[in-house]
PDB file of C-alpha atoms and ligand atoms in Angstrom:
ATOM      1  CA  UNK P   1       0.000   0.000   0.000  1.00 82.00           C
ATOM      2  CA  UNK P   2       1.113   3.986  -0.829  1.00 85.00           C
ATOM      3  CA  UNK P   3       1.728   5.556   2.257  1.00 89.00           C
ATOM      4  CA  UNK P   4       2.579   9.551   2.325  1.00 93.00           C
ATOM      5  CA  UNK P   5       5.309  10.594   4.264  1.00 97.00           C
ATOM      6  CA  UNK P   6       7.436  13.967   4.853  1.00 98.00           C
ATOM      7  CA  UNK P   7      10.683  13.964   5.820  1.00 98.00           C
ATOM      8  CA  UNK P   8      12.300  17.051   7.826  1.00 98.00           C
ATOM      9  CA  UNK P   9      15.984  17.684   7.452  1.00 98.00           C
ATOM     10  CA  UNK P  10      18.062  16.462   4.418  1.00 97.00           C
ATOM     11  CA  UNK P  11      21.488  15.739   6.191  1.00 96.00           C
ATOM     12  CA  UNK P  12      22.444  12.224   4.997  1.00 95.00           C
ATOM     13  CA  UNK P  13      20.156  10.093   7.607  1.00 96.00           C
ATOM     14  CA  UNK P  14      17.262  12.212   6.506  1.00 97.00           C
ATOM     15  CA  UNK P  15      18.196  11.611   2.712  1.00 97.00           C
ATOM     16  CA  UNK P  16      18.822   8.089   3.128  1.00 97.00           C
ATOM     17  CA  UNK P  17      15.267   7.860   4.990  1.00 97.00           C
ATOM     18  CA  UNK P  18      13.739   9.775   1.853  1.00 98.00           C
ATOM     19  CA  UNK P  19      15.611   8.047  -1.050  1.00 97.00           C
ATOM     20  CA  UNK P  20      14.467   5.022   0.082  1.00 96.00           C
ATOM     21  CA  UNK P  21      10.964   5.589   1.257  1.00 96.00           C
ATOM     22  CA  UNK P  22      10.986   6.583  -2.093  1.00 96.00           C
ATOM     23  CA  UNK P  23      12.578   3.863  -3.988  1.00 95.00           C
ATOM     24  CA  UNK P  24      10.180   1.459  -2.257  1.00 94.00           C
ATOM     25  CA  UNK P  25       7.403   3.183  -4.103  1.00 94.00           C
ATOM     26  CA  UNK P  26       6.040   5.745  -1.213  1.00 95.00           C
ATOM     27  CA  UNK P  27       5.240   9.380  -1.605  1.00 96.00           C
ATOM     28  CA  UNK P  28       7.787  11.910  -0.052  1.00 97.00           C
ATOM     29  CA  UNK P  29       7.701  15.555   0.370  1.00 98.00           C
ATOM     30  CA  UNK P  30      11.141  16.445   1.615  1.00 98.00           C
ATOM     31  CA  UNK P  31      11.528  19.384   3.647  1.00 98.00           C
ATOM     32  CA  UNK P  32      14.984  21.435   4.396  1.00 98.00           C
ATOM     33  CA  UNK P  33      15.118  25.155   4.394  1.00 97.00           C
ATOM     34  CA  UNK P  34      19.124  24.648   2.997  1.00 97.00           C
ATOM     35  CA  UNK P  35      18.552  24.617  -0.880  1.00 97.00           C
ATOM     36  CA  UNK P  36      21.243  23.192  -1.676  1.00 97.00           C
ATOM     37  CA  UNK P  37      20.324  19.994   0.734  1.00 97.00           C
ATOM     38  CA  UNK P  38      16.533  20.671  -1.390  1.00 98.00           C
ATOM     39  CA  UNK P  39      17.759  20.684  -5.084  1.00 97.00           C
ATOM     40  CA  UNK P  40      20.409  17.460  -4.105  1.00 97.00           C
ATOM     41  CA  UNK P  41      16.677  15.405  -3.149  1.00 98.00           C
ATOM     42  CA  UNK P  42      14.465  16.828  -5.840  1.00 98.00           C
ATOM     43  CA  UNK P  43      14.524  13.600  -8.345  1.00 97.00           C
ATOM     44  CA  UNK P  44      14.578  11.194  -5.071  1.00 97.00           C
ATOM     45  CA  UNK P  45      11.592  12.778  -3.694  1.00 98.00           C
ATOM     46  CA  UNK P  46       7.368  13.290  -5.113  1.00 97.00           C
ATOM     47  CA  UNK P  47       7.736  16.636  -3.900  1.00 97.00           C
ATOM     48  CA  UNK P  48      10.547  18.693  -2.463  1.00 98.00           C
ATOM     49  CA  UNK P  49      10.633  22.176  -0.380  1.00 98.00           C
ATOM     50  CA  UNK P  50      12.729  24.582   0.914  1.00 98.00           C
ATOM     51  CA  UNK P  51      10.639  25.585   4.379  1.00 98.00           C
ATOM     52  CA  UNK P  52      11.395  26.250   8.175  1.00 97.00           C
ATOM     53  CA  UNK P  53      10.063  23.622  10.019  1.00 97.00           C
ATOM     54  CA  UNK P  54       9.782  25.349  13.094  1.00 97.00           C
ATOM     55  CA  UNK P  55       7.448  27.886  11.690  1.00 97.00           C
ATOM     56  CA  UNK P  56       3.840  26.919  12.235  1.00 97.00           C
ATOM     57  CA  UNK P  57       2.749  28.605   9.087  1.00 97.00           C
ATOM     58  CA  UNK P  58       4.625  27.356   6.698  1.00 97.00           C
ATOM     59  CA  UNK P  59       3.927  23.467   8.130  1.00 97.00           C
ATOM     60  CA  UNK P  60       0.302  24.142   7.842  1.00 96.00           C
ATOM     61  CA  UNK P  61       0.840  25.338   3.904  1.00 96.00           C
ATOM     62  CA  UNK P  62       2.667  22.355   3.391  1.00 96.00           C
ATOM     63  CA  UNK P  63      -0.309  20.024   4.883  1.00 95.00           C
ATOM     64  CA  UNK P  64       1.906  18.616   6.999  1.00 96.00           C
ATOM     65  CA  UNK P  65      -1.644  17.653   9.381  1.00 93.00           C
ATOM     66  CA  UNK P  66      -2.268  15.597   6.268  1.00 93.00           C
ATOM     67  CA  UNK P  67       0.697  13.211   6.587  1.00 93.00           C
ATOM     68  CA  UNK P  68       0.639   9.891   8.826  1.00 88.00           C
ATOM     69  CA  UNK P  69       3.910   9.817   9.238  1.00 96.00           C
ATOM     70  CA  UNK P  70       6.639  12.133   9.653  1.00 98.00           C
ATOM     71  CA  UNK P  71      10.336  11.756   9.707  1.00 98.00           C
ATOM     72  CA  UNK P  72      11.842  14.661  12.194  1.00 98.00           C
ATOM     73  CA  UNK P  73      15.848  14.222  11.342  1.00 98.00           C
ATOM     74  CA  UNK P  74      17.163  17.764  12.044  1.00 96.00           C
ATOM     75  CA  UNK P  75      20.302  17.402  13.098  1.00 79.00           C
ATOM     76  CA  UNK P  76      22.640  19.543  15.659  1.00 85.00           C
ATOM     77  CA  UNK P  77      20.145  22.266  16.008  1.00 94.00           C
ATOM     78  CA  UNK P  78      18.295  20.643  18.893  1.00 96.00           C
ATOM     79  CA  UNK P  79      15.837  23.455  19.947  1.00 97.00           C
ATOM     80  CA  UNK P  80      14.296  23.137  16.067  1.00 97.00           C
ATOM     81  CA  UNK P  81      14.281  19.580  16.301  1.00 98.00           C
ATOM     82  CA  UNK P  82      12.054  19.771  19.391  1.00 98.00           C
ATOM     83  CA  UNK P  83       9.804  22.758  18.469  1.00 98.00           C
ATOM     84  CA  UNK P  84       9.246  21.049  15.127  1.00 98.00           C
ATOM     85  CA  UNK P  85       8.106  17.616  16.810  1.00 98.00           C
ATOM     86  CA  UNK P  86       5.352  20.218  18.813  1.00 98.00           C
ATOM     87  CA  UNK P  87       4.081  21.170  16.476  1.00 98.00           C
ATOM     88  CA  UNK P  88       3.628  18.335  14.735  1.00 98.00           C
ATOM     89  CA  UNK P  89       2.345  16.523  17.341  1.00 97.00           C
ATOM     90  CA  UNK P  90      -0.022  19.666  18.081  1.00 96.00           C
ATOM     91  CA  UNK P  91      -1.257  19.279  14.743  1.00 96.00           C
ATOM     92  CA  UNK P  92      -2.241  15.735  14.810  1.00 95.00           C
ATOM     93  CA  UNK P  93       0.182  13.981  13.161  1.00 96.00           C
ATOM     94  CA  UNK P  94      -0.189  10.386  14.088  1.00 94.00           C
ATOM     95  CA  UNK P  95       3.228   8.972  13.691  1.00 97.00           C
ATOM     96  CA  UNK P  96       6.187  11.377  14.355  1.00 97.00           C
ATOM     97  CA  UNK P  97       9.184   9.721  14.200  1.00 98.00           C
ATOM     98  CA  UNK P  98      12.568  11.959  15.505  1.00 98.00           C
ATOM     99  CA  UNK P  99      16.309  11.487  15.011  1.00 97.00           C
ATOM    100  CA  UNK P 100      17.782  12.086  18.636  1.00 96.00           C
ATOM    101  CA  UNK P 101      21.326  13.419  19.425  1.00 94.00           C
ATOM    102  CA  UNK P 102      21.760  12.543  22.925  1.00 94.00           C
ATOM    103  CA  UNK P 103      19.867  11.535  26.239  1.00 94.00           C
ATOM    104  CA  UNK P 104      18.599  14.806  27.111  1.00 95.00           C
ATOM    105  CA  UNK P 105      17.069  15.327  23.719  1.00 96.00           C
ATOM    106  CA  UNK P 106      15.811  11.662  23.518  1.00 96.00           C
ATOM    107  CA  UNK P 107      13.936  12.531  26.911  1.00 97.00           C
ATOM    108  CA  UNK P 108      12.451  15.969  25.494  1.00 97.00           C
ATOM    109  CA  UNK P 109      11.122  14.197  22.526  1.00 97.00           C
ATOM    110  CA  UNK P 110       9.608  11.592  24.867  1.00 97.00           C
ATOM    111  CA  UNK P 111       7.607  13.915  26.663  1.00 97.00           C
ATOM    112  CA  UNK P 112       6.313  15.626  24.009  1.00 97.00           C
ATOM    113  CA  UNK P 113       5.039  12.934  22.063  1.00 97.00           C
ATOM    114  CA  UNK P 114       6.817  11.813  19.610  1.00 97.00           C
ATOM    115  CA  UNK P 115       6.114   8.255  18.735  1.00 97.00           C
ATOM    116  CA  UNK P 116       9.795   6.818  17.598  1.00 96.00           C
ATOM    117  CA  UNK P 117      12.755   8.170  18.947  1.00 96.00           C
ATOM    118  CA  UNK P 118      16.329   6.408  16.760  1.00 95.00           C
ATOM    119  CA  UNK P 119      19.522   7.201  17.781  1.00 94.00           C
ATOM    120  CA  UNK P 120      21.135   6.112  14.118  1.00 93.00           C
ATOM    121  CA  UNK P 121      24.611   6.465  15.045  1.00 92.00           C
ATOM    122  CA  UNK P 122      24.035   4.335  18.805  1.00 90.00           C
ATOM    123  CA  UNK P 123      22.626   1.731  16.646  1.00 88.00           C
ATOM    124  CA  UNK P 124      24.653   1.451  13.497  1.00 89.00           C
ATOM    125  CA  UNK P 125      27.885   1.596  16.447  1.00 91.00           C
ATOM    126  CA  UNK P 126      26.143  -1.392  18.138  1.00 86.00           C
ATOM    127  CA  UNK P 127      25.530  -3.364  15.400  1.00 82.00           C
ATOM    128  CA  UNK P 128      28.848  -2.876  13.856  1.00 87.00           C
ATOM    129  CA  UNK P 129      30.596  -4.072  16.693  1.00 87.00           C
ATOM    130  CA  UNK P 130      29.138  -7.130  17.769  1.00 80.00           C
ATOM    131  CA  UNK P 131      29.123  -7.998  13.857  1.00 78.00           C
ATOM    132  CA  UNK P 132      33.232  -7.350  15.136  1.00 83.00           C
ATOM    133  CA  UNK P 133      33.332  -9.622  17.827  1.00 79.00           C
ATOM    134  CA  UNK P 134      32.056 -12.059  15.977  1.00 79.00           C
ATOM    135  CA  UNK P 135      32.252 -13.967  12.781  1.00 78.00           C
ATOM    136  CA  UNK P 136      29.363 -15.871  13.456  1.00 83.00           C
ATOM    137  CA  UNK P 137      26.878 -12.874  14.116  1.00 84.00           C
ATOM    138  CA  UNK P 138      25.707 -11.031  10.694  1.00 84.00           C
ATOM    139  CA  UNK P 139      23.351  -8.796  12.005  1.00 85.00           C
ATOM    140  CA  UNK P 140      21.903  -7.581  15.340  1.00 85.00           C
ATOM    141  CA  UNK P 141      18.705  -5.961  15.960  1.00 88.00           C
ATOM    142  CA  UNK P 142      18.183  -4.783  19.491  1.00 86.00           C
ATOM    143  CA  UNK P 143      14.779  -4.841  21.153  1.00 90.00           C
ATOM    144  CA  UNK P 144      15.268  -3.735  24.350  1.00 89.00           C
ATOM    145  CA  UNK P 145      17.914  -3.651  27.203  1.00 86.00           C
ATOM    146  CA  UNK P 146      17.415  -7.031  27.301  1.00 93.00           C
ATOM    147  CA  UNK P 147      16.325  -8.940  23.932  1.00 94.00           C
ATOM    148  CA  UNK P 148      17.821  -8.660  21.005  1.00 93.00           C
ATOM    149  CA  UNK P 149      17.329 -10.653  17.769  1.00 95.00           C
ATOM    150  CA  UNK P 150      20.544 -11.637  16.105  1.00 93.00           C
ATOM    151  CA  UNK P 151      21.247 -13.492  12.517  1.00 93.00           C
ATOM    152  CA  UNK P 152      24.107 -16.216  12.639  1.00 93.00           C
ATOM    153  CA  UNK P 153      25.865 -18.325  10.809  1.00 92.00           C
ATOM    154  CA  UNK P 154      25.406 -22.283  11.545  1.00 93.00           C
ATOM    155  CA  UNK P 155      28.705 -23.669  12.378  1.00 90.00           C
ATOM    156  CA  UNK P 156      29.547 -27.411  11.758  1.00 90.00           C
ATOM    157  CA  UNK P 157      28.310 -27.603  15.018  1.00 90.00           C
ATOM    158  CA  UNK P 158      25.203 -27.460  14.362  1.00 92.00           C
ATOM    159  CA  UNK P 159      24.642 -28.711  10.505  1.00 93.00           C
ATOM    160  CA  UNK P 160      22.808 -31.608   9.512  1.00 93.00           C
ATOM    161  CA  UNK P 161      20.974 -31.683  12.803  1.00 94.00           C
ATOM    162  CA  UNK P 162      17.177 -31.015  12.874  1.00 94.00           C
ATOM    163  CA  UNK P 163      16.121 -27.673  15.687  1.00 92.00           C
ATOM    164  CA  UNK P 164      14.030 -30.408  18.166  1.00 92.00           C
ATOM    165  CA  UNK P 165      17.323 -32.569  18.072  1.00 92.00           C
ATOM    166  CA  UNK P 166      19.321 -29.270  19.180  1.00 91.00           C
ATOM    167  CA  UNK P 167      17.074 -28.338  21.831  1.00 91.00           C
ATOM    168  CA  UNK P 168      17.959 -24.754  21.570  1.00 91.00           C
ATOM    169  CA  UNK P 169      15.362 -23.137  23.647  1.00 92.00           C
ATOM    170  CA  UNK P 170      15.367 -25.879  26.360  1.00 92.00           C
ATOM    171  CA  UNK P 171      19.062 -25.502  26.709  1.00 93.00           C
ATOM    172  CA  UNK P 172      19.894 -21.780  25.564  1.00 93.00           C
ATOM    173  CA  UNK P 173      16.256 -20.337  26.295  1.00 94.00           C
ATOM    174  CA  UNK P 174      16.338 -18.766  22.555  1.00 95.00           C
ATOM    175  CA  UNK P 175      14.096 -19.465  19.739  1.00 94.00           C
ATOM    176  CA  UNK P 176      14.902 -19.443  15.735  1.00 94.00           C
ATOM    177  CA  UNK P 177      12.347 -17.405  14.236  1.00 95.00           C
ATOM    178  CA  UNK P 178      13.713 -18.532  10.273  1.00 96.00           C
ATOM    179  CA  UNK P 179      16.600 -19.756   8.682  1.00 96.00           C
ATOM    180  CA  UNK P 180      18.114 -18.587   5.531  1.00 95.00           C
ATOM    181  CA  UNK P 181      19.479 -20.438   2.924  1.00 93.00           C
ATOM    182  CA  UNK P 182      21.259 -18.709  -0.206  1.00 88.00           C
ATOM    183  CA  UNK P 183      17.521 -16.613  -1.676  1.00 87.00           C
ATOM    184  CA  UNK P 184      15.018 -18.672   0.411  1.00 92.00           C
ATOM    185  CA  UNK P 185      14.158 -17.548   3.880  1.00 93.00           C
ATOM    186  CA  UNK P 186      12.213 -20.106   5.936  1.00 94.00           C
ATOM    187  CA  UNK P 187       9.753 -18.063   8.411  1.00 93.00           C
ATOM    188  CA  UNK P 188       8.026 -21.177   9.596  1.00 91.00           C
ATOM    189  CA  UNK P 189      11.028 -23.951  10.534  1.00 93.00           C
ATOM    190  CA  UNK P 190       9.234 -26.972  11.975  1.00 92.00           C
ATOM    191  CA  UNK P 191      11.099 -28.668  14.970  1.00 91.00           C
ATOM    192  CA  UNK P 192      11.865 -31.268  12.427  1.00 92.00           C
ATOM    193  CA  UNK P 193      13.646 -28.772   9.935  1.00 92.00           C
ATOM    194  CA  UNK P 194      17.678 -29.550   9.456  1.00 94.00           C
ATOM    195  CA  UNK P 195      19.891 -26.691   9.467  1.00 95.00           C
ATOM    196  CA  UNK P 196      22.622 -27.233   6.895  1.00 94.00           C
ATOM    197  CA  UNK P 197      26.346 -25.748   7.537  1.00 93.00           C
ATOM    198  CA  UNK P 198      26.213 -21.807   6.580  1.00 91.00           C
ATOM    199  CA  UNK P 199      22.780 -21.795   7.510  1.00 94.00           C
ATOM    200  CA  UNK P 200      22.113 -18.497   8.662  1.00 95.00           C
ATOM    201  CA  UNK P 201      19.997 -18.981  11.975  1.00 95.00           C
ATOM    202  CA  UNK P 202      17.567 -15.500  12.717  1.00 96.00           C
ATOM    203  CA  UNK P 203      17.155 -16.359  16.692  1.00 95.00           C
ATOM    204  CA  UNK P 204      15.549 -14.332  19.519  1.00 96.00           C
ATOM    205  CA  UNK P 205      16.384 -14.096  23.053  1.00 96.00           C
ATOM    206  CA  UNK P 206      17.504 -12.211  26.104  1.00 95.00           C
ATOM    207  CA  UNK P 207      21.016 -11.291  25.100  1.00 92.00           C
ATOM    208  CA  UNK P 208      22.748 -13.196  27.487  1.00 92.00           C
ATOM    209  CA  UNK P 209      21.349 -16.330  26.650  1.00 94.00           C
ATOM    210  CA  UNK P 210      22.267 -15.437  22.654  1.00 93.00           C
ATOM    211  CA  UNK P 211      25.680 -15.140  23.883  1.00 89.00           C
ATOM    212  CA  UNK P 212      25.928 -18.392  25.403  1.00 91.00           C
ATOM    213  CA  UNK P 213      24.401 -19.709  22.106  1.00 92.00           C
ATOM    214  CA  UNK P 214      26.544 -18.065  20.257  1.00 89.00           C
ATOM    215  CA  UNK P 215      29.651 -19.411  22.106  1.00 86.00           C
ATOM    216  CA  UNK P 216      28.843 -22.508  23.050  1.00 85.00           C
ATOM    217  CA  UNK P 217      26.212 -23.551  20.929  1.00 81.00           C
ATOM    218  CA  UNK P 218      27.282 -22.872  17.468  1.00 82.00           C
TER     219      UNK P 218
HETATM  220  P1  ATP K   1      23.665  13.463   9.337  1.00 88.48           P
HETATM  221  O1  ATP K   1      24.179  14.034   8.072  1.00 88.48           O
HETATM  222  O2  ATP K   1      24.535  12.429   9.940  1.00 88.48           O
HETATM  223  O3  ATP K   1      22.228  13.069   9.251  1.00 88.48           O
HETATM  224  P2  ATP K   1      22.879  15.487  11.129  1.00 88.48           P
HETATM  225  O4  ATP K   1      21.822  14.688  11.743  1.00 88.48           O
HETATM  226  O5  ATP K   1      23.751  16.324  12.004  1.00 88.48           O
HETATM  227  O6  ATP K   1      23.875  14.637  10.307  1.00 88.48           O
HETATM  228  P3  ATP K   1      22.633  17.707   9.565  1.00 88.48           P
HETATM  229  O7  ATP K   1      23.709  17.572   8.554  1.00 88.48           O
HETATM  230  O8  ATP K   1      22.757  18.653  10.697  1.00 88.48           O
HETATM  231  O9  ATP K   1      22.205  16.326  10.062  1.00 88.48           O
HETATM  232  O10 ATP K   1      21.338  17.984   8.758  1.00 88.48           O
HETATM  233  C1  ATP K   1      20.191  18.401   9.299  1.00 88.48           C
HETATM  234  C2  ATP K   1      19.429  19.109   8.207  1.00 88.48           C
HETATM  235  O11 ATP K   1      18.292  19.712   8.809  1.00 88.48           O
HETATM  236  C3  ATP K   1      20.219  20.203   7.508  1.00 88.48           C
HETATM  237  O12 ATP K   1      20.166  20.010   6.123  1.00 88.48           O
HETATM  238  C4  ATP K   1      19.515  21.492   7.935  1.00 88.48           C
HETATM  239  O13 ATP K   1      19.460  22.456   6.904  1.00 88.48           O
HETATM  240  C5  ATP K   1      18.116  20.971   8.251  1.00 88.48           C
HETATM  241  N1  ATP K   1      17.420  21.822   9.202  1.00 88.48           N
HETATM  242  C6  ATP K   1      17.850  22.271  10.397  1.00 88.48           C
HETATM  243  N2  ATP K   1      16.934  23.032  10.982  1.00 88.48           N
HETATM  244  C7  ATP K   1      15.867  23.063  10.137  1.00 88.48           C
HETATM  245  C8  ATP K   1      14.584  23.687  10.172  1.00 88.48           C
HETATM  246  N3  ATP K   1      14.216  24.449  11.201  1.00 88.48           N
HETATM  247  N4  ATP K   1      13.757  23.508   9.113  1.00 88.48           N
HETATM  248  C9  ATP K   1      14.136  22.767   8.052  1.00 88.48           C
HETATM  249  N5  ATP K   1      15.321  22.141   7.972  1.00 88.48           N
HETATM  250  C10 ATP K   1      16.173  22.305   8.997  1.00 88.48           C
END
């Protein structure tokens, strides 16, 4: 389905959120008052605007109100960032989604409502360096403090047994949501699937018990 977004700040996280909301097909009115930042996003974008976000006429020109979703991703300047998320949020926007810089600003954005707060750079660090640490994990996607899903590779360990046979979430207390194998992906494995060697394993779990997986499982 089409959804309309607008995204708020062309620094390259808000671009990258554009471009691609874009290249899967969405409509996007991008929104910077640098026009430089503006002209770089016009063929990337349905629509594209040099404005100030943090002046209440010029969102309500735009239609902003008219938007389900929003993409806040002003960088440094976090006063606009805030007053922009306001007024959003003042004006009924359902889904306001804000790029935060720090702790404070994270905390700000919570109590004013905004619906999604990332912290792209926290992440992307995170993710980066437990792909480090380990061969075995591909990708990490962190829930919460505490759960995290993570993609690994199946070891010898592992291969040519079937997931019941393993007993991975009697002995590790984590489940494999799918399996991928070269193209396919596997989102239902039965207990009685066999994970080949290179397998790569998408498994859930409170992190500690992924990392005992991880080590001593795989
Ligand atoms: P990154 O490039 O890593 O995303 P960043 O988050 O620091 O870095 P900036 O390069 O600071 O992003 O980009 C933020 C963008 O937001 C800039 O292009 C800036 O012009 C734009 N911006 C800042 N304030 C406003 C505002 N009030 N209205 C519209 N655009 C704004």
């Amino acid at each position: 389905m089409k959804k309309q977004f607008a995204v708020i700040g062309l620094g390259r996280f808000g671009s990258s959120v554009c471009k691609e909301l874009y290249k899967l097909g969405h409509e996007v009115l991008a929104i910077d008052m640098n026009d430089d930042r503006v002209n770089a996003i016009t063929k990337h974008a349905t629509h594209a605007v040099i404005a100030n976000a943090t002046d209440e006429n010029a969102l309500n020109s735009l239609g902003i109100r008219n938007f389900d979703n929003v993409v806040v991703a002003i960088g440094d300047n976090i006063q606009s960032s805030i007053l922009c998320t306001l007024l959003l949020k003042e004006m009924g926007v359902s889904q306001v989604w804000v790029k935060a810089q720090n702790h404070y600003h994270h905390r700000v954005l919570e109590k004013i409502g905004a619906d999604r707060i990332v912290h792209p750079e926290k992440d992307m660090g995170i993710r980066i360096a437990q792909h480090l640490v380990s061969e075995k994990i591909i990708d990490y996607i962190e829930l919460s403090d505490e759960y995290s899903i993570v993609e690994l590779i199946a070891s010898a360990k592992v291969a040519n047994r079937s997931i019941i046979d393993l007993n991975i979430r009697a002995i590790y207390g984590c489940t494999i949501l799918a399996i991928k194998r070269k193209e396919d992906i596997n989102i239902t494995p039965s207990p009685n699937e066999i994970i080949e060697l290179n397998d790569i394993l998408i498994v859930i779990g409170h992190k500690n018990d992924l990392k005992r997986f991880e080590e001593d499982g795989l």
